[in-house]
mmCIF file of C-alpha atoms and ligand atoms in Angstrom:
data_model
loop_
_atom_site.group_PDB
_atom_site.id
_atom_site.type_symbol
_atom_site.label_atom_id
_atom_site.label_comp_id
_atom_site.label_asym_id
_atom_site.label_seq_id
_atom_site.Cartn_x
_atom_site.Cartn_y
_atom_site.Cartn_z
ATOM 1 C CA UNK A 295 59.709 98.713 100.766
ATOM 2 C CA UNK A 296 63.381 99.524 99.865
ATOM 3 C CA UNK A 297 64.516 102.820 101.140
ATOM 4 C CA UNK A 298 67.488 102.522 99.402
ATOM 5 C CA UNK A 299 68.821 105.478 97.177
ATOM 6 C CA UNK A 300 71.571 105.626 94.754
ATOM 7 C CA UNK A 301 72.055 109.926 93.454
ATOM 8 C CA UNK A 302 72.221 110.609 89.770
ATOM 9 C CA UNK A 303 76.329 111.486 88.923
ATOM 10 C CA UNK A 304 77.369 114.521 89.918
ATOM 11 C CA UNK A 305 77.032 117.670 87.734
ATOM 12 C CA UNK A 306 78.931 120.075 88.974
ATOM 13 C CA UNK A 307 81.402 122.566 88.065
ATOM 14 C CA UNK A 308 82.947 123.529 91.381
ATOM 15 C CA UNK A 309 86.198 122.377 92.425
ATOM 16 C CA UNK A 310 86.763 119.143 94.123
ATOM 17 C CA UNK A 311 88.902 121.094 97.061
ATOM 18 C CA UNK A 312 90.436 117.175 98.224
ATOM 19 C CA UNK A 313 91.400 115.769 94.745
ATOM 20 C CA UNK A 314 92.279 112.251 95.498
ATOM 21 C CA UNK A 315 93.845 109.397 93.438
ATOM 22 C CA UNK A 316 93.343 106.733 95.095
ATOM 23 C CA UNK A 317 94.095 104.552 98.374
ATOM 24 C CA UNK A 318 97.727 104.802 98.613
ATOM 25 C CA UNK A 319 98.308 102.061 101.341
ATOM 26 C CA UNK A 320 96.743 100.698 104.561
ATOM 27 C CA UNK A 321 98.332 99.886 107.313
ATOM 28 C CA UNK A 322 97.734 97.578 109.983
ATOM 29 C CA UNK A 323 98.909 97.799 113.554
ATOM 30 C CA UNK A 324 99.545 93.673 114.379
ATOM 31 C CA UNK A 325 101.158 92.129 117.232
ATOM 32 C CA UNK A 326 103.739 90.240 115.240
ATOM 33 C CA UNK A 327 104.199 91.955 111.788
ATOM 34 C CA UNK A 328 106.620 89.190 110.752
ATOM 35 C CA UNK A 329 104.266 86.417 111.188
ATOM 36 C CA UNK A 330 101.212 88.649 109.496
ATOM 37 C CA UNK A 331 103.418 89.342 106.413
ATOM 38 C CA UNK A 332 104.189 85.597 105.967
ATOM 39 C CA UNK A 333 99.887 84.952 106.207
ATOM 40 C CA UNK A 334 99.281 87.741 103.909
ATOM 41 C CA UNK A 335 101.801 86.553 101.281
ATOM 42 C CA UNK A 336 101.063 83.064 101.507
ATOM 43 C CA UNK A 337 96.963 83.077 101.881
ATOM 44 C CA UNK A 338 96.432 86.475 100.023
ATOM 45 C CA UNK A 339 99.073 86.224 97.160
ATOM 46 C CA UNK A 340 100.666 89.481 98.553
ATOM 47 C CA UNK A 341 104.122 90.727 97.117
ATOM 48 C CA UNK A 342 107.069 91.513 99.334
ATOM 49 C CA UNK A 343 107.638 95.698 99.066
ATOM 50 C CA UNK A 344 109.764 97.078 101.228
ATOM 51 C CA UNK A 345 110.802 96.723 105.138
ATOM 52 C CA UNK A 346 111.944 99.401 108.094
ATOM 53 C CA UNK A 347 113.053 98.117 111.402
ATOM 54 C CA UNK A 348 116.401 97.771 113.789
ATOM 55 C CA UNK A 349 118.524 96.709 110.263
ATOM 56 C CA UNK A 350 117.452 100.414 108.886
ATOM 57 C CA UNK A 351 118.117 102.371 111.598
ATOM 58 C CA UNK A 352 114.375 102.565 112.737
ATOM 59 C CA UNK A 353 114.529 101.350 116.627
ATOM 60 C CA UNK A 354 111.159 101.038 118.276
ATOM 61 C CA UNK A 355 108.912 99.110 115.278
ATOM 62 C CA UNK A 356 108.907 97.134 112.244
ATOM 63 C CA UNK A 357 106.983 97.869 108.860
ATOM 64 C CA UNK A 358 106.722 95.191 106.138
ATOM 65 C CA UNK A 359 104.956 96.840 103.000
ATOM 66 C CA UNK A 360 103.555 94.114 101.203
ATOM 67 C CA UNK A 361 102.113 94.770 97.458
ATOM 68 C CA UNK A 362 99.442 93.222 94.956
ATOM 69 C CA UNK A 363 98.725 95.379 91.519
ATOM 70 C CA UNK A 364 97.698 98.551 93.124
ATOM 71 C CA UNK A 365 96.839 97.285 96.301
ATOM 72 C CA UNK A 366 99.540 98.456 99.402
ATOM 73 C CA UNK A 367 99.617 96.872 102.666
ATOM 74 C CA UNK A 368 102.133 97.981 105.971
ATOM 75 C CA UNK A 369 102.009 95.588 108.699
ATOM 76 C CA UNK A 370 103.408 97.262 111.793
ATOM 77 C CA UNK A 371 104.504 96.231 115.130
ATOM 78 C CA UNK A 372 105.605 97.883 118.171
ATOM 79 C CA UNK A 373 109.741 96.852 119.427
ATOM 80 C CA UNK A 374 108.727 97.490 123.051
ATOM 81 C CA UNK A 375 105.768 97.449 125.677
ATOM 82 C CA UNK A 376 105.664 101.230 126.457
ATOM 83 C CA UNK A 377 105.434 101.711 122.617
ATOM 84 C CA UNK A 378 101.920 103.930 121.197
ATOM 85 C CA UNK A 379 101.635 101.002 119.036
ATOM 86 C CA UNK A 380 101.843 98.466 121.635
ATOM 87 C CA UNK A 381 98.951 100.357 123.408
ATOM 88 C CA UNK A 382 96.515 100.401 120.026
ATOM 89 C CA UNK A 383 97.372 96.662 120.173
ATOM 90 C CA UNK A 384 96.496 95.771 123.450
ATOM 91 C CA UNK A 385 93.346 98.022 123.408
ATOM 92 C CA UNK A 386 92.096 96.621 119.651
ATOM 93 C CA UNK A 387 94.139 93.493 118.809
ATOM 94 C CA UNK A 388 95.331 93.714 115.151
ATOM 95 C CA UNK A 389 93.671 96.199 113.119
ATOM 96 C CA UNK A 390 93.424 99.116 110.391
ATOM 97 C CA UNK A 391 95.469 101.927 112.056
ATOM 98 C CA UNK A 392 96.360 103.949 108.337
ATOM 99 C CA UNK A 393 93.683 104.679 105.679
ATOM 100 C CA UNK A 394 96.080 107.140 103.410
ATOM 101 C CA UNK A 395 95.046 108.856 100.129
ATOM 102 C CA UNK A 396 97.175 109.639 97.221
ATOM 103 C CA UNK A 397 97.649 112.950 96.640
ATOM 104 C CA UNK A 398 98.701 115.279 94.367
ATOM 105 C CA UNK A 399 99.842 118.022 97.176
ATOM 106 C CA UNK A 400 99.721 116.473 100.604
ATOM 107 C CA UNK A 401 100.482 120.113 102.125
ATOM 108 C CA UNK A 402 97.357 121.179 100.164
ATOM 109 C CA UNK A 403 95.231 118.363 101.152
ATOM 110 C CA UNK A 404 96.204 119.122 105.037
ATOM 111 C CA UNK A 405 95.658 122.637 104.986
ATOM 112 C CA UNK A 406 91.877 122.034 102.641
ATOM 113 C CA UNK A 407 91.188 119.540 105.286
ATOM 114 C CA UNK A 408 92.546 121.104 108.594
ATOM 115 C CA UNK A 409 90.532 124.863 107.995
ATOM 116 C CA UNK A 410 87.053 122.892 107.748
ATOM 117 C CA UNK A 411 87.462 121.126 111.230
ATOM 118 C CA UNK A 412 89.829 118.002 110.514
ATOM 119 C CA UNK A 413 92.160 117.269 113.796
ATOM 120 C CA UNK A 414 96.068 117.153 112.705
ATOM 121 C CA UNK A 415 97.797 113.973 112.982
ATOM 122 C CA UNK A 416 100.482 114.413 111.355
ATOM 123 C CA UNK A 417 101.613 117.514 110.458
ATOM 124 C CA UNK A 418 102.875 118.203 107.028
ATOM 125 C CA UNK A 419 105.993 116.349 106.714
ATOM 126 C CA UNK A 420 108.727 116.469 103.693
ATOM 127 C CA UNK A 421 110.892 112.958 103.736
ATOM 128 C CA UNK A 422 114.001 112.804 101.454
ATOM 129 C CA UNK A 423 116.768 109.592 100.585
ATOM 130 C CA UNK A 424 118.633 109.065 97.588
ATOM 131 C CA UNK A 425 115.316 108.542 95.324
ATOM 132 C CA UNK A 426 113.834 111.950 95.635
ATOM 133 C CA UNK A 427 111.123 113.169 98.233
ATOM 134 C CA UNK A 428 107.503 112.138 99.762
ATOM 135 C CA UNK A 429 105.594 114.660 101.312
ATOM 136 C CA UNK A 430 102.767 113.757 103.843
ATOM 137 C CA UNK A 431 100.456 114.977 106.287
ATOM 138 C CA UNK A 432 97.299 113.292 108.584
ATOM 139 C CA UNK A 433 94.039 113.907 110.447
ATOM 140 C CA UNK A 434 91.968 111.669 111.962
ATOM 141 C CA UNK A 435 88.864 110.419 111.112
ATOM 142 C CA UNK A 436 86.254 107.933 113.367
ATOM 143 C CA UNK A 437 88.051 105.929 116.045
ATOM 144 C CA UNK A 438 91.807 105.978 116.383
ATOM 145 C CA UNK A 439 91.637 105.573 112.456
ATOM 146 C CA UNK A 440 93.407 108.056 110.489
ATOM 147 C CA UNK A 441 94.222 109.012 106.842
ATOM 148 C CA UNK A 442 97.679 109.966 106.370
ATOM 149 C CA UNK A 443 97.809 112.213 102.766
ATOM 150 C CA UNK A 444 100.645 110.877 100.801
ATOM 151 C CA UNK A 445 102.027 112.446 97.956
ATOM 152 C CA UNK A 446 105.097 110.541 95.964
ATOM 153 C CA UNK A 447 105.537 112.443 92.490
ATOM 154 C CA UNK A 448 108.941 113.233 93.290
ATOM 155 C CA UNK A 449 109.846 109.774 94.645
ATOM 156 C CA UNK A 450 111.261 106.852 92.786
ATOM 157 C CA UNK A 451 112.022 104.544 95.610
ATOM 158 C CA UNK A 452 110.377 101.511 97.002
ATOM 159 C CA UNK A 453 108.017 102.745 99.074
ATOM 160 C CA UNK A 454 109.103 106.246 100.943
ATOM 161 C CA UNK A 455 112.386 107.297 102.610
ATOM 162 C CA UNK A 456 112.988 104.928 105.701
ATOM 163 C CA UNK A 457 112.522 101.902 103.530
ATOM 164 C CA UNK A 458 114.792 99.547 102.123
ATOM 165 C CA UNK A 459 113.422 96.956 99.290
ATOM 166 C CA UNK A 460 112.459 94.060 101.147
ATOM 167 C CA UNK A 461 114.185 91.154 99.715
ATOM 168 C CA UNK A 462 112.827 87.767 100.286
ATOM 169 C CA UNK A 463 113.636 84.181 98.731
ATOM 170 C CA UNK A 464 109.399 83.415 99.395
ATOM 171 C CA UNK A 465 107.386 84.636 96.663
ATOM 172 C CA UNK A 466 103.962 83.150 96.416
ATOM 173 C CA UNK A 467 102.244 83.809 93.244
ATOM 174 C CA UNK A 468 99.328 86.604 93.500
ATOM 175 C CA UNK A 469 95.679 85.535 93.559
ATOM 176 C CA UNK A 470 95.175 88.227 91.244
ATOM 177 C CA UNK A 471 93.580 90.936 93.681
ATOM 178 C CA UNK A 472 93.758 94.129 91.958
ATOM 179 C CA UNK A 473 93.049 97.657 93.973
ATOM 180 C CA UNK A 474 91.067 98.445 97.110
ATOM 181 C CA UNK A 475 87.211 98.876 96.043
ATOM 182 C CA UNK A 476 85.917 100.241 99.403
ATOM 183 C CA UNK A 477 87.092 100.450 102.974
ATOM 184 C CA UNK A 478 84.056 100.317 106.037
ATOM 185 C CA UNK A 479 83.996 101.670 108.631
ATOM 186 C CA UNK A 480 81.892 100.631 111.801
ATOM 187 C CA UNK A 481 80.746 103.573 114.110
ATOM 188 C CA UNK A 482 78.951 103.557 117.787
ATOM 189 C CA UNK A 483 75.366 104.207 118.403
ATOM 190 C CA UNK A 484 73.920 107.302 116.551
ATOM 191 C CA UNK A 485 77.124 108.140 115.079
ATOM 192 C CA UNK A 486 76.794 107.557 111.613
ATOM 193 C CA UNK A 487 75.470 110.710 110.451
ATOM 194 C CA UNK A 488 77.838 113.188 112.156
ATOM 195 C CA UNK A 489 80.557 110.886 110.521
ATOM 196 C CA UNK A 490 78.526 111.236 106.824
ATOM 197 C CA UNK A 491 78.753 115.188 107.572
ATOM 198 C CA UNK A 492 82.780 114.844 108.621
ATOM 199 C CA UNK A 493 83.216 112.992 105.238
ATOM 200 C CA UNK A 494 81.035 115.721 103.363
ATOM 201 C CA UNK A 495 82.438 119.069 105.097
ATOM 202 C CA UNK A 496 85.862 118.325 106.232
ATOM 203 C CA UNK A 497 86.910 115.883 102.913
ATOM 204 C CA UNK A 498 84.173 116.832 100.513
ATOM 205 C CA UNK A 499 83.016 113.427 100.062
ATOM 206 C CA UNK A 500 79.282 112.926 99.474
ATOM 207 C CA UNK A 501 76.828 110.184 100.612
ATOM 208 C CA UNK A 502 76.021 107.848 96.856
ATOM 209 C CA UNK A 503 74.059 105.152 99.009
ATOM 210 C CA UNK A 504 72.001 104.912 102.089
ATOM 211 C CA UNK A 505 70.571 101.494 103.914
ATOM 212 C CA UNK A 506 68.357 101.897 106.690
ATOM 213 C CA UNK A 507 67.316 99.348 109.301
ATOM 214 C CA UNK A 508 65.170 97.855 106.922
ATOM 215 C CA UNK A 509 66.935 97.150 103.987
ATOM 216 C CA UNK A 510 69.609 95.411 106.546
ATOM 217 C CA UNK A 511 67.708 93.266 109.372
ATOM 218 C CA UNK A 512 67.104 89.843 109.337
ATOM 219 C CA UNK A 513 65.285 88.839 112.289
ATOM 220 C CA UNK A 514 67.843 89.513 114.822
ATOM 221 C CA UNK A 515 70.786 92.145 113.630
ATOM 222 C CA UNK A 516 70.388 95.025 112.577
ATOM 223 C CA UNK A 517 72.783 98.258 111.010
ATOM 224 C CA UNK A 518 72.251 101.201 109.069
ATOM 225 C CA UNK A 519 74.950 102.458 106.340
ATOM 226 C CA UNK A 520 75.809 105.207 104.203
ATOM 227 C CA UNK A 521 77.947 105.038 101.253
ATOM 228 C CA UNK A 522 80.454 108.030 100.898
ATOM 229 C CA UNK A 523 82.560 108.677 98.058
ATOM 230 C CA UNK A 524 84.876 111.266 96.754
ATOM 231 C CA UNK A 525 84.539 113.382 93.752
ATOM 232 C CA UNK A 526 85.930 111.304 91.598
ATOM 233 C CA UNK A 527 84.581 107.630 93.162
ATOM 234 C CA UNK A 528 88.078 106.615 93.035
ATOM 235 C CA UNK A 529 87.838 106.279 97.234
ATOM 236 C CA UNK A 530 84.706 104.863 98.763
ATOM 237 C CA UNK A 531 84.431 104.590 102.662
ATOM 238 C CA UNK A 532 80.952 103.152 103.704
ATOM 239 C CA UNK A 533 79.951 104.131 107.122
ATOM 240 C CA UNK A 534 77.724 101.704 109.046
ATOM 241 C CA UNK A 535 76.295 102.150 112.768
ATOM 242 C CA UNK A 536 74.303 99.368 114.745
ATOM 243 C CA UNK A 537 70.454 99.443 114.663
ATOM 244 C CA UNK A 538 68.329 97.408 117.136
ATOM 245 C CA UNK A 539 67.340 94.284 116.362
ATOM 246 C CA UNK A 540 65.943 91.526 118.393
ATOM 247 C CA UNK A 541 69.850 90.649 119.084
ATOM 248 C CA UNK A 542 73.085 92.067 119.151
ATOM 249 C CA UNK A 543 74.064 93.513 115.609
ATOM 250 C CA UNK A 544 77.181 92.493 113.988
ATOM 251 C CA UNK A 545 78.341 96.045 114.217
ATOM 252 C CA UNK A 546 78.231 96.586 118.044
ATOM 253 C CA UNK A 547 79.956 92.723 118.257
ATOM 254 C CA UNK A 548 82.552 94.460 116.633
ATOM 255 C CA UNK A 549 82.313 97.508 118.680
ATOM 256 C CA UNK A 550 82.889 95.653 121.584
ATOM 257 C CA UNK A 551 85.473 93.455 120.549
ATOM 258 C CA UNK A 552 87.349 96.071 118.698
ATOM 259 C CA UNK A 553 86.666 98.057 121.370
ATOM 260 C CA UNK A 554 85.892 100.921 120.087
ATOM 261 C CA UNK A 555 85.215 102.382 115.886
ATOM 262 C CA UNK A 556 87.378 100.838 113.383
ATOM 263 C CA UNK A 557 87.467 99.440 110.109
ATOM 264 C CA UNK A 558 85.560 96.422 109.884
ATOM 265 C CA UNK A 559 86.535 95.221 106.081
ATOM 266 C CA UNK A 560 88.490 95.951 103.535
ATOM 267 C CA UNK A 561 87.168 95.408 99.676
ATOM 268 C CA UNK A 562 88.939 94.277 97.241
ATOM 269 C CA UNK A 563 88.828 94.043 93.642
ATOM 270 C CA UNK A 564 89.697 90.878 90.849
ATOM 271 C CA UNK A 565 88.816 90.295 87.548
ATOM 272 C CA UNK A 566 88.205 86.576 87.826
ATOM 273 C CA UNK A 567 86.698 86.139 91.313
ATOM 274 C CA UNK A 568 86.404 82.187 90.526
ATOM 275 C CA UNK A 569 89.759 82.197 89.967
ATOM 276 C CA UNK A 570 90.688 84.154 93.045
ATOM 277 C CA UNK A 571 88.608 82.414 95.528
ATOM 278 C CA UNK A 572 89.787 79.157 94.548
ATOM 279 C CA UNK A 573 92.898 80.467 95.123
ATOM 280 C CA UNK A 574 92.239 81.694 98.305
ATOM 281 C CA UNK A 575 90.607 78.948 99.444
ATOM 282 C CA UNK A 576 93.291 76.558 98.475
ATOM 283 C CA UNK A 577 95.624 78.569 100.500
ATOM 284 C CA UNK A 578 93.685 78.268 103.561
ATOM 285 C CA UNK A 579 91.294 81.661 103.762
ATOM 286 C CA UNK A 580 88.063 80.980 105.174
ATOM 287 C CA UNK A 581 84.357 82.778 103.937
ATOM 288 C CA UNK A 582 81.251 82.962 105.103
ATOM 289 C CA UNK A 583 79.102 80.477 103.634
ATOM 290 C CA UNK A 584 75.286 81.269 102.746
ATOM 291 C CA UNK A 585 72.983 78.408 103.065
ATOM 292 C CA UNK A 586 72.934 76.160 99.607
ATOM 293 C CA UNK A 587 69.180 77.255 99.039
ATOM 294 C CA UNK A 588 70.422 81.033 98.383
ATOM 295 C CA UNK A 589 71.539 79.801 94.822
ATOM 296 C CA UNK A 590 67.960 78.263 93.985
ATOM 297 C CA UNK A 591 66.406 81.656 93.064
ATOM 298 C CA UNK A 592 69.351 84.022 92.739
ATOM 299 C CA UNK A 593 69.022 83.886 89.275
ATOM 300 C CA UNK A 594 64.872 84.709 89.272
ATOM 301 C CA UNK A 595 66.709 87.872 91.038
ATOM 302 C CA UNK A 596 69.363 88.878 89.311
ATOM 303 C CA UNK A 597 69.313 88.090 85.786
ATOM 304 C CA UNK A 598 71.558 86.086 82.906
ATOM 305 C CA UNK A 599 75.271 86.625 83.991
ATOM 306 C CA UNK A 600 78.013 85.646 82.100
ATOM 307 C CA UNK A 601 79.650 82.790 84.677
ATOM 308 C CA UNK A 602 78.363 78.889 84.848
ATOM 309 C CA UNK A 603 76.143 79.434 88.433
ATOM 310 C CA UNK A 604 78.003 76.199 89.754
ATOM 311 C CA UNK A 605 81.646 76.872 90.277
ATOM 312 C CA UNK A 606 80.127 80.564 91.712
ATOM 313 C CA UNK A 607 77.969 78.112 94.326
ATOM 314 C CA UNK A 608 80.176 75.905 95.187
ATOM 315 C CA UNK A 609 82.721 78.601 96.250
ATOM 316 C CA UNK A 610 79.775 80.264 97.867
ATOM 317 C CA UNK A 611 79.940 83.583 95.753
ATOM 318 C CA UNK A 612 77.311 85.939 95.825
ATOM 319 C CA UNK A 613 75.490 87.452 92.979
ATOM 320 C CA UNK A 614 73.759 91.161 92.875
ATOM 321 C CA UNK A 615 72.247 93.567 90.972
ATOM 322 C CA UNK A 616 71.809 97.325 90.044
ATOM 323 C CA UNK A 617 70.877 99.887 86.917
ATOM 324 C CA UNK A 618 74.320 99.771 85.253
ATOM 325 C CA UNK A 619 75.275 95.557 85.615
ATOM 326 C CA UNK A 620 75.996 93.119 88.411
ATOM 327 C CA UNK A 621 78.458 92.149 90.907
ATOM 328 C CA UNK A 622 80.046 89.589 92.247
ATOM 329 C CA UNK A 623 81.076 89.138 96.171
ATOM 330 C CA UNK A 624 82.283 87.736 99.204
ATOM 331 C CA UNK A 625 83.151 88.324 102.668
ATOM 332 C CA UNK A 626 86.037 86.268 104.191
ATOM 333 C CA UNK A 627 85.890 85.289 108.099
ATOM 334 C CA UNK A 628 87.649 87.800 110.333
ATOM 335 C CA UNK A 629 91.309 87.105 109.966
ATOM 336 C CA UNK A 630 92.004 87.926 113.654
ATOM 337 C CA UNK A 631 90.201 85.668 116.735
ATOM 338 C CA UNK A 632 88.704 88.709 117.415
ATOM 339 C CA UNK A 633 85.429 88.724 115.494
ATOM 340 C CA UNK A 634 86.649 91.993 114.079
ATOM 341 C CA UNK A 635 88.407 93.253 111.135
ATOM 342 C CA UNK A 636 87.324 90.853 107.289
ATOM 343 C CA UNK A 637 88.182 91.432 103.716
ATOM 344 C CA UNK A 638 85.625 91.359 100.760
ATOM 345 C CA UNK A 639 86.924 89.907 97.588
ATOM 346 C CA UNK A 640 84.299 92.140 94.588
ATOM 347 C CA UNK A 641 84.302 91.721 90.824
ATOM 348 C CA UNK A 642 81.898 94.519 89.236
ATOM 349 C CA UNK A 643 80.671 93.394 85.896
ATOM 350 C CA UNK A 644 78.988 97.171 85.458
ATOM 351 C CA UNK A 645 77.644 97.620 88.722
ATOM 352 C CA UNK A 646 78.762 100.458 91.008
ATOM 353 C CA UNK A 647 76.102 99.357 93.807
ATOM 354 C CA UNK A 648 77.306 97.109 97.355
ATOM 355 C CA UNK A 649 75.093 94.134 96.834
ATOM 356 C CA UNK A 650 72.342 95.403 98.964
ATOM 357 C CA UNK A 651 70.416 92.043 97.736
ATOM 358 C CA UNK A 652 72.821 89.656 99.267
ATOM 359 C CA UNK A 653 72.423 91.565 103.155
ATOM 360 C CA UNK A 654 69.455 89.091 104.140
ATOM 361 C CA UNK A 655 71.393 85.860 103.063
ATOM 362 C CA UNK A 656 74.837 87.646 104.330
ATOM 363 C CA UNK A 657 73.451 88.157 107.457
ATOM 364 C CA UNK A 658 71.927 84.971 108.095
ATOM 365 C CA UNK A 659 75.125 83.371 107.548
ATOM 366 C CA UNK A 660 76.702 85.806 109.606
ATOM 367 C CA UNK A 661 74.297 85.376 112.583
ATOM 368 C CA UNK A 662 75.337 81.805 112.408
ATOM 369 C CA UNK A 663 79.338 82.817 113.300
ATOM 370 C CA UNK A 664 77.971 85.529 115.746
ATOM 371 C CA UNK A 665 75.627 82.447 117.702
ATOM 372 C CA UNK A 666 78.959 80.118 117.515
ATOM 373 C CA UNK A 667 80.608 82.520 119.680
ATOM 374 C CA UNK A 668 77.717 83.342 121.826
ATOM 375 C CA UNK A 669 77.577 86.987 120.895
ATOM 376 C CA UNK A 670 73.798 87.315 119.725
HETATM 377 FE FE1 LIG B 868 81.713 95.925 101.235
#
């Protein structure tokens, strides 16, 4: 029996006290942020932004903000071994350092944030150049993730003071990705639900979704998850923790490769997911592949959809479906050698749901990396 539940919209009248609108950017910490711009521009259709380093006066890193419709990426990396940076890398290999929220008042959203328990980061901060002013401010969430609070109304630059346009002669057409969709987060052991309560005290998020054990098990791995968006569903962080399973879930393999909590994938959105994966997959990225059988009955399951079922096979697309439509989705490889941090390319044809009816076939496929590397 599915345990699943998905709450009725909100109806409320009080005041969202963390208005947020949107994912402003994400930022990686990578061992060699050239070379990771180059992959993300070249297999993800990414758009040089803007660059700090040594040639801006910035001494001890380098940022290269890469851009896709409202999508932001900074790929950092540390100048020198004694370097903070250098230390996340060696301890977690590249990875999601920087979830940060657009704001409307970033000192607001640190002092909303900061009275109901959140621990500082970054304190609030006022940059200024020639293009006006971005104010920002941080706490951290699970891990050594945080969410840095970024407010740009006053700023008509690049990216924010410290940046210079980044200027290159290689511009790879985008793949059409179009804004980050959800951002998960894998926890330890019996840590999901004081993480759901962070999210719904400290941030004012609230839990939309909940999968238990049984919803996601195959035979062998095993998590639990809880969905948690803000007010406004414009920022969705699903919160997973292992379960146990016959073998070693997929979420403590990351846990012990990562080393610790971290994002485990990133969601994005297109309008044409055909079109995108194809792309994508010309350009080299890599998916997980569900065995050929899945596609046999997926329709019994979901319903008429609009696309021709072969071209959505043969790319190895998943299908799912809720109350208000369908979805489509799938789940690249890890794009580290860690078995770590993936993305998720989504299009949502009406439905708001995670394609809870793709976990079985998902995981089976997954189980099948996880055995390759002798980690179940
Ligand atoms: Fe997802």
């Amino acid at each position: 029996m599915s345990t699943a539940t998905m709450d009725a919209p909100q109806q409320t009248t009080q005041a969202d006290f963390l208005p947020l609108l949107g994912t402003d950017y994400i930022e990686l910490y990578v061992g060699n942020a050239k070379q990771a711009a180059h992959y993300y521009k070249t297999a993800f259709g990414f758009q040089s932004l803007a660059y700090a380093g040594p040639e801006t006066g910035v001494r001890d890193r380098a940022s290269y903000v890469l851009v896709q419709d409202k999508i932001r990426l900074v790929l950092t990396s540390p100048l020198n071994s004694d370097h903070p940076i250098a230390e996340h890398h060696r301890k977690h290999g590249d990875g999601v350092k920087v979830l940060a929220l657009w704001v409307d008042d970033a000192y607001d959203a640190f002092e909303q944030t900061t009275k109901r328990g959140a621990k500082v980061y970054m304190e609030p901060t006022t940059l200024t150049d020639d293009h006006g002013e971005v104010r920002m401010s941080g706490i951290h969430t699970y891990g050594e993730v945080v969410h840095v609070f970024v407010e740009r109304k006053n700023y008509q630059g690049v990216f924010m003071p410290g940046f210079v346009e980044y200027k290159s002669e290689y511009n790879p057409a985008s793949v059409g990705l179009r804004y980050v969709d959800h951002c998960v987060g894998n926890v330890g052991w019996n840590q999901m639900n004081p993480w759901v309560k962070f999210y719904e005290d400290v941030l004012g998020f609230r839990n939309i979704l909940s999968f238990d054990d049984k919803d996601i098990s195959t035979e062998y791995s095993a998590l639990m998850s809880k969905v948690m968006s803000n007010g406004n569903g414009y920022v969705k962080f699903p919160i997973n923790e292992p379960a146990e399973g016959k073998k070693k879930s997929q979420v403590e393999e990351y846990l012990d490769f990562y080393e610790g909590e971290g994002v485990q994938h990133i969601a994005v959105a297109t309008n044409n997911i055909i079109e995108t994966v194809t792309d994508l997959r010309s350009r080299g990225v890599e998916f997980l592949k569900v065995p050929g059988s899945y596609y046999d009955s997926v329709l019994d399951r979901v319903g008429k959809i609009d696309e021709d079922l072969k071209p959505l096979s043969e790319l190895g697309i998943l299908i799912d479906r809720d109350d208000e439509g369908y979805l489509l989705q799938i789940f690249t490889k890890p794009v580290e050698d860690r078995p770590t941090m993936f993305f998720e390319i989504i299009q949502r044809k009406g439905a708001k749901s995670f394609g809870k009816g793709n976990f079985k076939a998902l995981f089976e496929a997954l189980e099948l990396e996880q055995s390759l590397r002798g980690n179940l």
